[in-house]
mmCIF file of C-alpha atoms in Angstrom:
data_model
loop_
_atom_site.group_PDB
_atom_site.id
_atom_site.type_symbol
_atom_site.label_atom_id
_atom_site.label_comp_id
_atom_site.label_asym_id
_atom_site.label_seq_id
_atom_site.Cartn_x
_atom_site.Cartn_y
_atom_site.Cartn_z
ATOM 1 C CA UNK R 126 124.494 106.925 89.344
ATOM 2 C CA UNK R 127 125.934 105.875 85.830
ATOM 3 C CA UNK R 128 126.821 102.224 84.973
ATOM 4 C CA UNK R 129 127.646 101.273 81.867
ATOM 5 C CA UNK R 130 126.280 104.228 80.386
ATOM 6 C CA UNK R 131 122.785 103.737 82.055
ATOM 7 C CA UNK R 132 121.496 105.561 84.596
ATOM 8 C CA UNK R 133 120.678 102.863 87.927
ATOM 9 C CA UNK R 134 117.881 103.364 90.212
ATOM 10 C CA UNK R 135 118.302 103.205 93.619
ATOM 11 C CA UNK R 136 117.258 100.081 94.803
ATOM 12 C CA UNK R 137 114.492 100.002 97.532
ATOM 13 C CA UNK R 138 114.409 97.289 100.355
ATOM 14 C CA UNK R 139 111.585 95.529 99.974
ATOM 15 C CA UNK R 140 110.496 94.445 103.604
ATOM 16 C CA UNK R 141 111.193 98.059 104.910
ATOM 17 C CA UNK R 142 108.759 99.363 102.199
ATOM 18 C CA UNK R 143 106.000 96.726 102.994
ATOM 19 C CA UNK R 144 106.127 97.414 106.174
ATOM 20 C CA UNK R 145 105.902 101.353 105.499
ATOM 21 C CA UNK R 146 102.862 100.717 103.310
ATOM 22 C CA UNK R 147 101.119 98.735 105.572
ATOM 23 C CA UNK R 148 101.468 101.322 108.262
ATOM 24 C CA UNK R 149 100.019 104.129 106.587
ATOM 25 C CA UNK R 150 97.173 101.665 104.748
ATOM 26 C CA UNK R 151 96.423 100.728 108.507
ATOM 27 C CA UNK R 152 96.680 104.197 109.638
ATOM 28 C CA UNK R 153 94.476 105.627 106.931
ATOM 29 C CA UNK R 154 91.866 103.140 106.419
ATOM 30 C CA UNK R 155 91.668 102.478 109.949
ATOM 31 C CA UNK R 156 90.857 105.821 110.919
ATOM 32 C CA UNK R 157 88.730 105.940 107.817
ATOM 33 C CA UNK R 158 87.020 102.610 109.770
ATOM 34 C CA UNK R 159 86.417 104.992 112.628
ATOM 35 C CA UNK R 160 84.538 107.392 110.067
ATOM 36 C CA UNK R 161 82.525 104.526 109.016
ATOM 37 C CA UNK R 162 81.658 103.961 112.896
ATOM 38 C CA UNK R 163 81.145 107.426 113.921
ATOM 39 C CA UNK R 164 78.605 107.847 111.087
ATOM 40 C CA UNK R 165 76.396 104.415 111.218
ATOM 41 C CA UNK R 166 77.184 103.759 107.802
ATOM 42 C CA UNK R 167 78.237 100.342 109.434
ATOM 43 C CA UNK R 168 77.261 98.125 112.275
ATOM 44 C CA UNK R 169 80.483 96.533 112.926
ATOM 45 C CA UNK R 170 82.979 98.237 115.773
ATOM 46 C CA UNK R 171 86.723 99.226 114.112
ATOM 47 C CA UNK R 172 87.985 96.454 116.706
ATOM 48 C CA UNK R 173 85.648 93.911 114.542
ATOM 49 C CA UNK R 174 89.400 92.144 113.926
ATOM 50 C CA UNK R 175 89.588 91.507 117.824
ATOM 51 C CA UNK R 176 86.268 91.090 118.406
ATOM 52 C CA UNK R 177 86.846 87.391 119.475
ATOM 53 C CA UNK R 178 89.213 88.282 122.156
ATOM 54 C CA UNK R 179 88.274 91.792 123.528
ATOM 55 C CA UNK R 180 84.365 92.066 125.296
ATOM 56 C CA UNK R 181 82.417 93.711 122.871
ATOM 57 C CA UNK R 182 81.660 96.575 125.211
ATOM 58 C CA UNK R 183 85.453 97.128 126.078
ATOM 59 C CA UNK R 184 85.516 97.694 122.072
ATOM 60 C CA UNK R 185 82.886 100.354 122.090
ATOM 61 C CA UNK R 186 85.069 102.829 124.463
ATOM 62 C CA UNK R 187 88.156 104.853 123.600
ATOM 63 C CA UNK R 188 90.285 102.049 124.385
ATOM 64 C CA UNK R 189 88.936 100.093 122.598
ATOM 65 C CA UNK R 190 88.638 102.463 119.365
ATOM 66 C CA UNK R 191 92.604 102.579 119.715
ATOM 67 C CA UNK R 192 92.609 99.072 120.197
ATOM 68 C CA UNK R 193 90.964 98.273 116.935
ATOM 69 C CA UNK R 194 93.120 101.099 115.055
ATOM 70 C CA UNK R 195 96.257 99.296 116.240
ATOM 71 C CA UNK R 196 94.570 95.747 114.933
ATOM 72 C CA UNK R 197 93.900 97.198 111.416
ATOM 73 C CA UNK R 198 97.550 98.161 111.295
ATOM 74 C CA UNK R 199 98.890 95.044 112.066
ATOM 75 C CA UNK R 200 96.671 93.614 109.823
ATOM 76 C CA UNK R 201 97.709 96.174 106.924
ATOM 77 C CA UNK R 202 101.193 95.450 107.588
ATOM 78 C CA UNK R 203 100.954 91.553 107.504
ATOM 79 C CA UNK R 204 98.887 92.067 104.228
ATOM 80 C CA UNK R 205 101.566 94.818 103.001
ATOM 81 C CA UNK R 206 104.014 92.001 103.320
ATOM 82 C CA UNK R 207 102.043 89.246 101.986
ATOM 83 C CA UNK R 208 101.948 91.538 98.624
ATOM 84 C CA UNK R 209 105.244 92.285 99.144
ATOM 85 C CA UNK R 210 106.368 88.572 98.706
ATOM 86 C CA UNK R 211 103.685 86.824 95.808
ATOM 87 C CA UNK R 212 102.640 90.419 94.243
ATOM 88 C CA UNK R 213 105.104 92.810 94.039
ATOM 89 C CA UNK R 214 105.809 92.977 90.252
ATOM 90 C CA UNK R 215 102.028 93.061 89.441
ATOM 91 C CA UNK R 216 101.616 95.959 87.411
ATOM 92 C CA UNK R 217 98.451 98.166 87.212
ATOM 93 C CA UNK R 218 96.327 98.794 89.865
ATOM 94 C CA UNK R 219 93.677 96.111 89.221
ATOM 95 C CA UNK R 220 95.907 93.662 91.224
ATOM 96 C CA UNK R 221 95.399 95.507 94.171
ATOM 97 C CA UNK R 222 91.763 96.129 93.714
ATOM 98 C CA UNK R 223 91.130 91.801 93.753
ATOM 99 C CA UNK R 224 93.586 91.667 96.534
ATOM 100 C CA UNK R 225 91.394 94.140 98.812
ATOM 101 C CA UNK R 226 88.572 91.572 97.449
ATOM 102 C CA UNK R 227 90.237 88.430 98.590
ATOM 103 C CA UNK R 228 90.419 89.885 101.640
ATOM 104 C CA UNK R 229 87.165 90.792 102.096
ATOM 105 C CA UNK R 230 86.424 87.757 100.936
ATOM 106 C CA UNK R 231 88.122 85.885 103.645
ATOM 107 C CA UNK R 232 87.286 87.663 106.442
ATOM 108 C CA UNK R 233 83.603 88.252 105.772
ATOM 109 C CA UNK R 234 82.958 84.746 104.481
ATOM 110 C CA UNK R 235 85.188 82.440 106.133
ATOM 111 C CA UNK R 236 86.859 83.626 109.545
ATOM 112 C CA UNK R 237 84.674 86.048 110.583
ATOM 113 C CA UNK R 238 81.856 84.615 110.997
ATOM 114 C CA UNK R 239 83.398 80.940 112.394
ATOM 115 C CA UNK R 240 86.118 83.023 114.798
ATOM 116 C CA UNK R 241 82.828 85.595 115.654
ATOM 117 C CA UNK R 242 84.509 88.799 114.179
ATOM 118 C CA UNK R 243 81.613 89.255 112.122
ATOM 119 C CA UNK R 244 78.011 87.993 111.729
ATOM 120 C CA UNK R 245 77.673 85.990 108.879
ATOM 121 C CA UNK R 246 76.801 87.920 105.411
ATOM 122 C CA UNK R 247 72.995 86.870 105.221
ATOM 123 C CA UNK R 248 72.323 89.006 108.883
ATOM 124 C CA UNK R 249 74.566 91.491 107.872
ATOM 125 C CA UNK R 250 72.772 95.136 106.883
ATOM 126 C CA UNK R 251 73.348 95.744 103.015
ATOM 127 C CA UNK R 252 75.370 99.452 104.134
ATOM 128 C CA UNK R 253 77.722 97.587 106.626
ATOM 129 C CA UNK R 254 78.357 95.112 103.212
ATOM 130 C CA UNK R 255 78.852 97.556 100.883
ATOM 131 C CA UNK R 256 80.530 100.565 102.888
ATOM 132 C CA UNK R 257 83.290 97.172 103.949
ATOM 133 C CA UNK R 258 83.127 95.759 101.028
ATOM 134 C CA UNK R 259 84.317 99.334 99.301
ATOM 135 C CA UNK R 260 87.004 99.753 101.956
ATOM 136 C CA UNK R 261 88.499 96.602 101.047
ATOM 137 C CA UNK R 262 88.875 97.856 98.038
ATOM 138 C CA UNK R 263 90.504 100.679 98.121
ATOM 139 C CA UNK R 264 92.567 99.043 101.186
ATOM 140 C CA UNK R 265 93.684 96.499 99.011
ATOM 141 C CA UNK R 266 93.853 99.475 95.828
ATOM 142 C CA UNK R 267 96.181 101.556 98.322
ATOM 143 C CA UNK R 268 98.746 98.771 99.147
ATOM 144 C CA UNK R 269 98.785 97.048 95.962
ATOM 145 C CA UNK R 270 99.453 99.835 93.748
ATOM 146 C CA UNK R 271 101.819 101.580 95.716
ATOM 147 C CA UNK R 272 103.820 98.568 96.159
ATOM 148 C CA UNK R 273 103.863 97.493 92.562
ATOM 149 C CA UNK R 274 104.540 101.375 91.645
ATOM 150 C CA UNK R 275 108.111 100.599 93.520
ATOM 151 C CA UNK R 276 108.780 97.869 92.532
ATOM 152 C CA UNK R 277 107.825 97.401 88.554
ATOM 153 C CA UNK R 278 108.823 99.579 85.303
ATOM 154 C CA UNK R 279 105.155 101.998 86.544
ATOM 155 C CA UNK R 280 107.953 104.640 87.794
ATOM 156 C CA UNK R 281 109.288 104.600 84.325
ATOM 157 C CA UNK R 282 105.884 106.713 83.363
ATOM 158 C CA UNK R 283 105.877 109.262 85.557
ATOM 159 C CA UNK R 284 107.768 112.366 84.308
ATOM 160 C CA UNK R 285 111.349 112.721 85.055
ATOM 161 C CA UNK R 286 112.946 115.841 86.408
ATOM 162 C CA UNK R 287 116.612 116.350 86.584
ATOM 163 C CA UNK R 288 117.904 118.393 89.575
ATOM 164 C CA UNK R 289 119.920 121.462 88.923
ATOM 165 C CA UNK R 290 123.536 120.382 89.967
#
């Protein structure tokens, strides 16, 4: 589309996007919490997020497993859209990387252990801190920079093809 002798870029809807985001950052990292599980390279269940509502048994079945998956996506999305809202013209990825921190941050060290999701960080193992603390990270990395890829000038870099009319 031409205006004014500039080319205009589609605009995307923000709150569908966020909301896209945070699906597919729950989707992926939760599975990728599963891995985690699967392989003891941490003690907490995927369902750690509804830990203080679900019997920790009920979390260690299939049900359960899908029960935590769902919790990590709702929890993406509501994060997706928190971005979405304060962050979204960040640019670079290194926003996203202290926003998978923060959150780390907040459930590790302040509601998990008063709400009982997790143990408190001095009982935790140093592998369940660590392989968390990286998916955090990269949680955070995932959403952040995809969202601020949408919605800043970072498009601008990539290389531009023009479709044969």
């Amino acid at each position: 589309m031409l205006r004014n002798g500039k080319e205009e870029k589609p605009h995307t809807n923000k709150w569908n996007f966020a909301v896209y985001i945070g699906f597919f950052a729950g989707f992926i990292w939760g599975g990728i919490k599963m891995i985690e599980n699967y392989f003891h390279l941490t003690s907490l269940s995927p369902g750690f997020l509804i830990e203080p509502f679900f019997l920790h048994h009920y979390l260690m079945t299939a049900h359960g497993y899908i029960m935590g998956w769902l919790a990590y996506i709702v929890m993406s999305v509501i994060a997706a859209l928190l971005y979405a809202v304060f962050l979204a013209k960040a640019k670079g990825p290194w926003v996203g990387i202290v926003y998978g921190l923060v959150w780390w941050g907040v459930i590790f060290l302040l509601i998990g252990p008063v709400s009982g999701m997790t143990n408190w960080i001095g009982i935790m193992d140093w592998n369940t801190i660590i392989t968390e603390l990286c998916l955090f990270v990269v949680w955070g990395l995932f959403i952040g920079y995809s969202i601020s890829f949408e919605f800043t000038d970072e498009r601008i870099r990539e290389p531009y093809k023009k479709t044969a009319k």
